[in-house]
mmCIF file of C-alpha atoms in Angstrom:
data_model
loop_
_atom_site.group_PDB
_atom_site.id
_atom_site.type_symbol
_atom_site.label_atom_id
_atom_site.label_comp_id
_atom_site.label_asym_id
_atom_site.label_seq_id
_atom_site.Cartn_x
_atom_site.Cartn_y
_atom_site.Cartn_z
ATOM 1 C CA MET A 1180 -92.032 46.481 -145.087
ATOM 2 C CA LYS A 1181 -94.297 45.674 -148.017
ATOM 3 C CA ILE A 1182 -97.161 48.112 -148.441
ATOM 4 C CA GLY A 1183 -100.556 46.459 -149.014
ATOM 5 C CA TRP A 1184 -102.744 47.529 -151.898
ATOM 6 C CA MET A 1185 -106.196 46.968 -153.359
ATOM 7 C CA VAL A 1186 -106.585 45.900 -156.957
ATOM 8 C CA LEU A 1187 -109.824 45.837 -158.931
ATOM 9 C CA VAL A 1188 -109.595 43.109 -161.558
ATOM 10 C CA SER A 1189 -111.459 44.095 -164.696
ATOM 11 C CA LEU A 1190 -111.930 40.736 -166.429
ATOM 12 C CA LEU A 1191 -115.417 39.243 -166.582
ATOM 13 C CA PHE A 1192 -115.775 35.476 -166.267
ATOM 14 C CA GLY A 1193 -118.671 33.028 -166.199
ATOM 15 C CA CYS A 1194 -119.817 31.504 -162.945
ATOM 16 C CA SER A 1195 -121.473 28.366 -161.787
ATOM 17 C CA GLY A 1196 -124.662 27.717 -159.921
ATOM 18 C CA THR A 1197 -123.899 24.027 -159.444
ATOM 19 C CA THR A 1198 -121.128 21.895 -158.058
ATOM 20 C CA ASN A 1199 -120.752 18.140 -158.149
ATOM 21 C CA GLY A 1200 -124.289 17.875 -159.432
ATOM 22 C CA SER A 1201 -125.800 19.768 -156.483
ATOM 23 C CA ASP A 1202 -127.987 22.800 -157.092
ATOM 24 C CA THR A 1203 -126.569 25.841 -155.357
ATOM 25 C CA SER A 1204 -128.874 28.457 -156.789
ATOM 26 C CA VAL A 1205 -129.497 29.312 -153.170
ATOM 27 C CA SER A 1206 -126.303 30.935 -151.957
ATOM 28 C CA PRO A 1207 -123.491 28.376 -151.489
ATOM 29 C CA ASP A 1208 -122.728 29.665 -148.022
ATOM 30 C CA VAL A 1209 -126.198 30.801 -147.049
ATOM 31 C CA LEU A 1210 -125.621 29.631 -143.470
ATOM 32 C CA ASP A 1211 -122.005 30.677 -143.307
ATOM 33 C CA ALA A 1212 -122.359 34.312 -142.328
ATOM 34 C CA THR A 1213 -123.474 33.605 -138.768
ATOM 35 C CA ASP A 1214 -122.854 30.952 -136.150
ATOM 36 C CA THR A 1215 -125.760 29.300 -134.365
ATOM 37 C CA THR A 1216 -123.800 29.480 -131.113
ATOM 38 C CA ALA A 1217 -123.338 33.255 -131.190
ATOM 39 C CA SER A 1218 -124.909 36.361 -132.629
ATOM 40 C CA ASP A 1219 -122.020 38.639 -133.533
ATOM 41 C CA PRO A 1220 -122.951 40.006 -136.963
ATOM 42 C CA GLY A 1221 -119.413 41.167 -137.657
ATOM 43 C CA GLN A 1222 -117.771 44.536 -137.436
ATOM 44 C CA ALA A 1223 -119.401 47.695 -138.677
ATOM 45 C CA ALA A 1224 -117.444 50.076 -140.845
ATOM 46 C CA ASN A 1225 -115.189 52.447 -138.942
ATOM 47 C CA ASP A 1226 -116.127 55.296 -141.261
ATOM 48 C CA PRO A 1227 -119.368 54.692 -143.164
ATOM 49 C CA GLY A 1228 -118.408 57.080 -145.925
ATOM 50 C CA GLN A 1229 -114.745 56.164 -146.019
ATOM 51 C CA THR A 1230 -113.090 56.252 -149.427
ATOM 52 C CA ASN A 1231 -110.183 53.947 -150.133
ATOM 53 C CA ILE A 1232 -107.173 56.147 -150.806
ATOM 54 C CA ASP A 1233 -105.580 53.856 -153.374
ATOM 55 C CA LEU A 1234 -108.356 53.631 -155.953
ATOM 56 C CA GLY A 1235 -111.056 55.939 -154.657
ATOM 57 C CA GLN A 1236 -113.427 53.045 -154.051
ATOM 58 C CA THR A 1237 -116.178 53.657 -151.530
ATOM 59 C CA VAL A 1238 -116.137 51.234 -148.630
ATOM 60 C CA VAL A 1239 -119.612 49.895 -147.933
ATOM 61 C CA ASP A 1240 -121.196 50.731 -144.585
ATOM 62 C CA GLU A 1241 -121.955 47.367 -142.986
ATOM 63 C CA GLY A 1242 -124.351 49.045 -140.571
ATOM 64 C CA ALA A 1243 -126.700 49.896 -143.445
ATOM 65 C CA GLU A 1244 -128.693 47.499 -145.591
ATOM 66 C CA ALA A 1245 -126.670 46.584 -148.643
ATOM 67 C CA ASP A 1246 -127.870 48.287 -151.830
ATOM 68 C CA THR A 1247 -127.627 45.750 -154.626
ATOM 69 C CA SER A 1248 -129.842 47.588 -157.112
ATOM 70 C CA ASP A 1249 -126.902 48.504 -159.338
ATOM 71 C CA VAL A 1250 -125.252 45.075 -159.266
ATOM 72 C CA VAL A 1251 -124.949 43.606 -162.743
ATOM 73 C CA GLU A 1252 -125.609 39.880 -162.900
ATOM 74 C CA HIS A 1253 -122.939 38.228 -165.009
ATOM 75 C CA PHE A 1254 -123.429 35.256 -167.260
ATOM 76 C CA CYS A 1255 -123.605 32.097 -165.180
ATOM 77 C CA PRO A 1256 -123.126 28.750 -166.923
ATOM 78 C CA GLU A 1257 -124.840 25.843 -165.229
ATOM 79 C CA THR A 1258 -121.650 23.877 -164.754
ATOM 80 C CA THR A 1259 -117.978 24.514 -164.135
ATOM 81 C CA GLU A 1260 -115.349 22.301 -165.721
ATOM 82 C CA ALA A 1261 -114.145 19.780 -163.138
ATOM 83 C CA GLN A 1262 -110.525 19.673 -162.062
ATOM 84 C CA VAL A 1263 -108.774 16.701 -163.631
ATOM 85 C CA ALA A 1264 -105.672 15.360 -161.926
ATOM 86 C CA ALA A 1265 -102.541 15.898 -163.988
ATOM 87 C CA THR A 1266 -100.388 12.935 -164.924
ATOM 88 C CA GLY A 1267 -98.704 11.590 -161.808
ATOM 89 C CA VAL A 1268 -100.967 13.384 -159.311
ATOM 90 C CA VAL A 1269 -102.401 11.037 -156.672
ATOM 91 C CA VAL A 1270 -105.761 11.962 -155.110
ATOM 92 C CA ASN A 1271 -106.626 10.118 -151.889
ATOM 93 C CA ALA A 1272 -110.092 10.362 -150.341
ATOM 94 C CA LEU A 1273 -110.142 9.759 -146.585
ATOM 95 C CA GLY A 1274 -113.704 8.690 -145.952
ATOM 96 C CA ASP A 1275 -116.709 6.883 -147.349
ATOM 97 C CA PRO A 1276 -116.869 7.268 -151.155
ATOM 98 C CA SER A 1277 -120.654 7.508 -150.896
ATOM 99 C CA ASP A 1278 -120.188 10.812 -149.068
ATOM 100 C CA GLY A 1279 -118.902 12.402 -152.265
ATOM 101 C CA ASP A 1280 -117.254 15.745 -151.543
ATOM 102 C CA LYS A 1281 -118.027 15.473 -147.824
ATOM 103 C CA GLN A 1282 -114.734 13.813 -146.989
ATOM 104 C CA THR A 1283 -111.134 14.876 -146.549
ATOM 105 C CA PHE A 1284 -108.864 14.725 -149.594
ATOM 106 C CA VAL A 1285 -105.068 14.485 -149.725
ATOM 107 C CA CYS A 1286 -103.471 15.175 -153.098
ATOM 108 C CA VAL A 1287 -99.835 14.436 -153.917
ATOM 109 C CA PRO A 1288 -98.057 15.998 -156.910
ATOM 110 C CA PRO A 1289 -95.743 13.948 -159.119
ATOM 111 C CA GLY A 1290 -92.126 13.716 -158.051
ATOM 112 C CA THR A 1291 -90.133 12.658 -155.029
ATOM 113 C CA GLY A 1292 -90.664 15.625 -152.718
ATOM 114 C CA PRO A 1293 -90.496 17.127 -150.246
ATOM 115 C CA PHE A 1294 -93.185 19.479 -151.520
ATOM 116 C CA PRO A 1295 -94.517 22.823 -150.311
ATOM 117 C CA ALA A 1296 -97.823 22.054 -148.619
ATOM 118 C CA VAL A 1297 -101.207 23.794 -148.519
ATOM 119 C CA LEU A 1298 -104.229 23.200 -146.274
ATOM 120 C CA TYR A 1299 -107.621 24.152 -147.747
ATOM 121 C CA ASN A 1300 -110.500 25.013 -145.395
ATOM 122 C CA HIS A 1301 -113.985 25.095 -146.909
ATOM 123 C CA GLY A 1302 -116.940 27.263 -145.971
ATOM 124 C CA GLY A 1303 -120.522 26.303 -145.240
ATOM 125 C CA LEU A 1304 -122.499 25.123 -142.260
ATOM 126 C CA ASN A 1305 -124.868 22.277 -141.445
ATOM 127 C CA ASN A 1306 -125.248 20.192 -144.627
ATOM 128 C CA VAL A 1307 -123.869 22.856 -146.964
ATOM 129 C CA VAL A 1308 -120.227 22.558 -148.047
ATOM 130 C CA GLY A 1309 -119.041 25.937 -149.280
ATOM 131 C CA GLY A 1310 -116.284 25.229 -151.761
ATOM 132 C CA ASN A 1311 -114.978 22.264 -153.713
ATOM 133 C CA LEU A 1312 -112.736 20.084 -151.566
ATOM 134 C CA GLU A 1313 -111.626 17.560 -154.170
ATOM 135 C CA GLY A 1314 -111.370 20.148 -156.936
ATOM 136 C CA THR A 1315 -109.264 22.539 -154.862
ATOM 137 C CA CYS A 1316 -107.047 19.747 -153.572
ATOM 138 C CA THR A 1317 -106.510 18.477 -157.120
ATOM 139 C CA ALA A 1318 -105.801 21.943 -158.522
ATOM 140 C CA LEU A 1319 -103.175 22.574 -155.842
ATOM 141 C CA ALA A 1320 -101.461 19.247 -156.540
ATOM 142 C CA ASN A 1321 -101.558 19.971 -160.267
ATOM 143 C CA ALA A 1322 -99.589 23.124 -159.447
ATOM 144 C CA GLY A 1323 -96.959 21.186 -157.483
ATOM 145 C CA TYR A 1324 -98.290 21.469 -153.928
ATOM 146 C CA LEU A 1325 -98.917 18.681 -151.459
ATOM 147 C CA ALA A 1326 -102.508 19.514 -150.549
ATOM 148 C CA ARG A 1327 -105.007 18.565 -147.891
ATOM 149 C CA ALA A 1328 -108.659 19.640 -148.085
ATOM 150 C CA GLU A 1329 -110.120 19.048 -144.649
ATOM 151 C CA TYR A 1330 -113.831 18.234 -144.392
ATOM 152 C CA ARG A 1331 -115.565 19.494 -141.252
ATOM 153 C CA PRO A 1332 -119.002 18.069 -140.341
ATOM 154 C CA GLY A 1333 -121.579 20.849 -140.197
ATOM 155 C CA SER A 1334 -122.990 19.547 -136.925
ATOM 156 C CA LEU A 1335 -119.961 20.877 -135.057
ATOM 157 C CA VAL A 1336 -119.722 24.334 -133.503
ATOM 158 C CA LEU A 1337 -116.964 26.822 -134.274
ATOM 159 C CA PRO A 1338 -114.474 25.791 -131.547
ATOM 160 C CA GLU A 1339 -114.736 22.172 -132.722
ATOM 161 C CA HIS A 1340 -114.271 23.293 -136.313
ATOM 162 C CA LEU A 1341 -111.145 25.186 -135.293
ATOM 163 C CA GLN A 1342 -109.763 22.094 -133.598
ATOM 164 C CA GLN A 1343 -110.372 20.101 -136.773
ATOM 165 C CA VAL A 1344 -108.410 22.676 -138.748
ATOM 166 C CA TYR A 1345 -105.546 22.405 -136.248
ATOM 167 C CA ASP A 1346 -105.662 18.621 -136.614
ATOM 168 C CA GLY A 1347 -105.666 18.937 -140.401
ATOM 169 C CA LEU A 1348 -102.653 21.245 -140.284
ATOM 170 C CA ASP A 1349 -100.796 18.803 -138.045
ATOM 171 C CA ALA A 1350 -101.632 15.914 -140.382
ATOM 172 C CA LEU A 1351 -100.422 17.877 -143.402
ATOM 173 C CA ARG A 1352 -97.193 18.924 -141.718
ATOM 174 C CA GLY A 1353 -96.695 15.338 -140.572
ATOM 175 C CA HIS A 1354 -96.960 13.937 -144.099
ATOM 176 C CA SER A 1355 -93.722 12.260 -145.157
ATOM 177 C CA LEU A 1356 -93.528 14.393 -148.326
ATOM 178 C CA ALA A 1357 -94.281 17.769 -146.717
ATOM 179 C CA ASP A 1358 -91.672 20.506 -146.524
ATOM 180 C CA THR A 1359 -92.657 21.952 -143.152
ATOM 181 C CA SER A 1360 -90.725 25.147 -143.806
ATOM 182 C CA ARG A 1361 -93.109 25.956 -146.685
ATOM 183 C CA VAL A 1362 -96.727 25.623 -145.586
ATOM 184 C CA GLY A 1363 -99.698 27.691 -146.725
ATOM 185 C CA ILE A 1364 -103.288 27.874 -145.559
ATOM 186 C CA LEU A 1365 -106.208 28.690 -147.843
ATOM 187 C CA GLY A 1366 -109.691 29.350 -146.468
ATOM 188 C CA PHE A 1367 -113.083 30.351 -147.863
ATOM 189 C CA SER A 1368 -115.864 32.021 -145.837
ATOM 190 C CA ARG A 1369 -116.058 30.175 -142.503
ATOM 191 C CA GLY A 1370 -112.860 28.441 -143.571
ATOM 192 C CA GLY A 1371 -111.324 31.883 -144.046
ATOM 193 C CA LEU A 1372 -112.287 32.880 -140.517
ATOM 194 C CA LEU A 1373 -110.777 29.659 -139.163
ATOM 195 C CA SER A 1374 -107.643 30.096 -141.274
ATOM 196 C CA LEU A 1375 -107.134 33.568 -139.812
ATOM 197 C CA HIS A 1376 -107.308 32.165 -136.289
ATOM 198 C CA VAL A 1377 -104.827 29.428 -137.216
ATOM 199 C CA ALA A 1378 -102.467 32.026 -138.683
ATOM 200 C CA ILE A 1379 -102.632 33.857 -135.357
ATOM 201 C CA GLU A 1380 -102.276 30.889 -133.015
ATOM 202 C CA ARG A 1381 -99.894 28.785 -135.130
ATOM 203 C CA ASP A 1382 -97.882 31.552 -136.757
ATOM 204 C CA SER A 1383 -94.617 29.617 -136.808
ATOM 205 C CA ASP A 1384 -96.282 26.744 -138.699
ATOM 206 C CA VAL A 1385 -97.721 28.805 -141.571
ATOM 207 C CA GLN A 1386 -95.746 30.774 -144.158
ATOM 208 C CA ALA A 1387 -98.571 31.968 -146.462
ATOM 209 C CA VAL A 1388 -102.235 32.807 -145.810
ATOM 210 C CA VAL A 1389 -105.094 33.265 -148.310
ATOM 211 C CA LEU A 1390 -108.493 34.395 -147.003
ATOM 212 C CA MET A 1391 -111.383 34.319 -149.473
ATOM 213 C CA ALA A 1392 -114.468 36.261 -148.330
ATOM 214 C CA PRO A 1393 -113.944 35.469 -144.623
ATOM 215 C CA ALA A 1394 -117.148 35.048 -142.597
ATOM 216 C CA PRO A 1395 -117.921 37.032 -139.424
ATOM 217 C CA GLY A 1396 -118.310 34.040 -137.084
ATOM 218 C CA GLY A 1397 -119.431 34.777 -133.545
ATOM 219 C CA GLY A 1398 -118.460 34.972 -129.881
ATOM 220 C CA MET A 1399 -114.832 34.286 -129.014
ATOM 221 C CA LEU A 1400 -114.244 33.054 -132.568
ATOM 222 C CA SER A 1401 -115.630 36.101 -134.329
ATOM 223 C CA LEU A 1402 -113.723 37.967 -136.988
ATOM 224 C CA SER A 1403 -113.957 41.157 -134.960
ATOM 225 C CA SER A 1404 -112.345 39.547 -131.908
ATOM 226 C CA ALA A 1405 -109.421 38.323 -134.009
ATOM 227 C CA LEU A 1406 -108.833 41.774 -135.462
ATOM 228 C CA ASP A 1407 -108.132 43.544 -132.192
ATOM 229 C CA GLU A 1408 -104.548 42.923 -131.155
ATOM 230 C CA ASP A 1409 -104.321 39.257 -132.146
ATOM 231 C CA VAL A 1410 -103.312 39.901 -135.755
ATOM 232 C CA ALA A 1411 -100.095 41.491 -134.520
ATOM 233 C CA GLN A 1412 -98.845 37.923 -134.037
ATOM 234 C CA ILE A 1413 -99.078 37.094 -137.753
ATOM 235 C CA SER A 1414 -95.770 37.161 -139.607
ATOM 236 C CA ALA A 1415 -96.822 35.291 -142.775
ATOM 237 C CA PRO A 1416 -97.885 37.323 -145.810
ATOM 238 C CA VAL A 1417 -101.675 37.469 -146.199
ATOM 239 C CA ARG A 1418 -103.884 37.887 -149.253
ATOM 240 C CA VAL A 1419 -107.589 38.704 -148.936
ATOM 241 C CA TYR A 1420 -109.970 38.154 -151.861
ATOM 242 C CA VAL A 1421 -113.619 39.198 -152.209
ATOM 243 C CA SER A 1422 -116.155 39.824 -154.982
ATOM 244 C CA ALA A 1423 -117.783 43.230 -155.483
ATOM 245 C CA ASN A 1424 -121.310 41.894 -154.916
ATOM 246 C CA ASP A 1425 -120.614 39.645 -151.910
ATOM 247 C CA LEU A 1426 -123.159 41.515 -149.797
ATOM 248 C CA PHE A 1427 -126.085 39.215 -149.153
ATOM 249 C CA GLN A 1428 -125.494 36.913 -146.149
ATOM 250 C CA ALA A 1429 -123.112 39.489 -144.689
ATOM 251 C CA ASP A 1430 -121.184 42.450 -146.025
ATOM 252 C CA HIS A 1431 -118.133 40.408 -146.951
ATOM 253 C CA ILE A 1432 -116.615 43.421 -148.689
ATOM 254 C CA GLN A 1433 -116.501 45.283 -145.386
ATOM 255 C CA LEU A 1434 -115.301 42.192 -143.527
ATOM 256 C CA ALA A 1435 -112.451 41.723 -146.001
ATOM 257 C CA THR A 1436 -111.612 45.418 -145.689
ATOM 258 C CA ASP A 1437 -111.594 45.111 -141.894
ATOM 259 C CA VAL A 1438 -109.043 42.296 -142.115
ATOM 260 C CA TYR A 1439 -106.899 44.310 -144.508
ATOM 261 C CA ASP A 1440 -107.052 47.460 -142.363
ATOM 262 C CA ALA A 1441 -106.240 45.589 -139.146
ATOM 263 C CA LEU A 1442 -103.168 43.960 -140.687
ATOM 264 C CA MET A 1443 -102.056 47.230 -142.239
ATOM 265 C CA ASP A 1444 -102.251 48.863 -138.809
ATOM 266 C CA TYR A 1445 -99.435 46.503 -137.782
ATOM 267 C CA ASP A 1446 -97.470 46.985 -141.019
ATOM 268 C CA LYS A 1447 -98.085 43.413 -142.142
ATOM 269 C CA ASP A 1448 -97.557 42.089 -145.652
ATOM 270 C CA VAL A 1449 -101.179 42.113 -146.796
ATOM 271 C CA GLU A 1450 -103.008 42.783 -150.038
ATOM 272 C CA LEU A 1451 -106.729 42.963 -150.770
ATOM 273 C CA ILE A 1452 -108.184 42.205 -154.191
ATOM 274 C CA GLU A 1453 -111.814 43.008 -154.967
ATOM 275 C CA TYR A 1454 -113.048 41.142 -158.033
ATOM 276 C CA PRO A 1455 -115.923 42.272 -160.279
ATOM 277 C CA ALA A 1456 -119.500 41.393 -159.378
ATOM 278 C CA PHE A 1457 -120.083 37.684 -159.911
ATOM 279 C CA CYS A 1458 -123.465 36.160 -160.812
ATOM 280 C CA SER A 1459 -126.265 37.245 -158.484
ATOM 281 C CA ASP A 1460 -124.161 36.650 -155.342
ATOM 282 C CA GLY A 1461 -120.411 37.232 -155.277
ATOM 283 C CA HIS A 1462 -119.900 34.638 -152.547
ATOM 284 C CA ALA A 1463 -120.387 31.991 -155.245
ATOM 285 C CA LEU A 1464 -117.157 33.032 -156.971
ATOM 286 C CA PHE A 1465 -115.084 30.951 -154.549
ATOM 287 C CA PHE A 1466 -117.388 27.951 -154.577
ATOM 288 C CA GLU A 1467 -115.320 26.446 -157.391
ATOM 289 C CA VAL A 1468 -111.742 26.625 -158.658
ATOM 290 C CA ARG A 1469 -111.955 29.254 -161.399
ATOM 291 C CA GLU A 1470 -110.729 32.551 -162.729
ATOM 292 C CA PRO A 1471 -110.185 35.336 -162.062
ATOM 293 C CA TYR A 1472 -109.144 34.468 -158.506
ATOM 294 C CA TRP A 1473 -107.363 31.129 -158.922
ATOM 295 C CA SER A 1474 -104.375 32.458 -160.859
ATOM 296 C CA ASP A 1475 -103.880 35.006 -158.067
ATOM 297 C CA VAL A 1476 -103.880 32.204 -155.485
ATOM 298 C CA LEU A 1477 -101.221 30.265 -157.369
ATOM 299 C CA SER A 1478 -99.093 33.342 -158.069
ATOM 300 C CA PHE A 1479 -99.080 34.226 -154.382
ATOM 301 C CA LEU A 1480 -98.265 30.683 -153.277
ATOM 302 C CA ASP A 1481 -95.501 30.422 -155.876
ATOM 303 C CA GLU A 1482 -93.971 33.676 -154.625
ATOM 304 C CA THR A 1483 -94.085 32.714 -150.953
ATOM 305 C CA ILE A 1484 -93.718 28.950 -150.574
ATOM 306 C CA GLY A 1485 -93.392 27.583 -154.116
ATOM 307 C CA ASN A 1486 -90.405 25.845 -155.650
#
């Protein structure tokens, strides 16, 4: 059994308020914390004053209004350097080029394969895409992974989004260059919530799971419903990442802690990393491929499904 742990990364990095030319000064996943088909605000803290044993960090009480008065806003450059495909990487866009990032991308690393494969699930709702589909797909292929970044139209409700993620996983596993014994799933915000449900329902098809600031969702597809007994079905190692000031649309720190605690209750291989406060809203950390979190993603994937 591998004991999970929480690490506080001390490096300070710049952050971006724009992606692909779109202004995201309003939170990148401003509509991601709740679902218009349900009203579950997510789980409240089990012990409002609970102190994490490992590092003595105080767990935030989700039932109380988040106090952000002491949050330090870090330097935020207006742009983030785009991911450039490495020599030999093939990036395929499955959709109308005029849709820009609102299309599915499949990225193939150089070589003959088969390759370990990773499915990326973005956040956002309605017309907001939380995350960088092409950039994440490209960065994964640059690191040697066959990658698929599945675009989900915001007009769909959560059950339809989940079905699209299932379809994306099937398409990735069905790719002629995919090593189906080495498949990872990477999800941000709503995509993190959906990735958790996929890890539960399709456990035998997924060998590594990364959840970045998972959203609460709602109804039968809420985070709280998945954390009851369902997580006992997960056998893949799980990593949960969140920023210290991801408190505005929902208390994503508490949500990430809830996931960690639920998996630990079943002695699962899980680790939680809380990164330093990022810009004015920590949710924006995962809107682009960047440090400090990206090297942790690749290290975990390399350890679990990499070559």
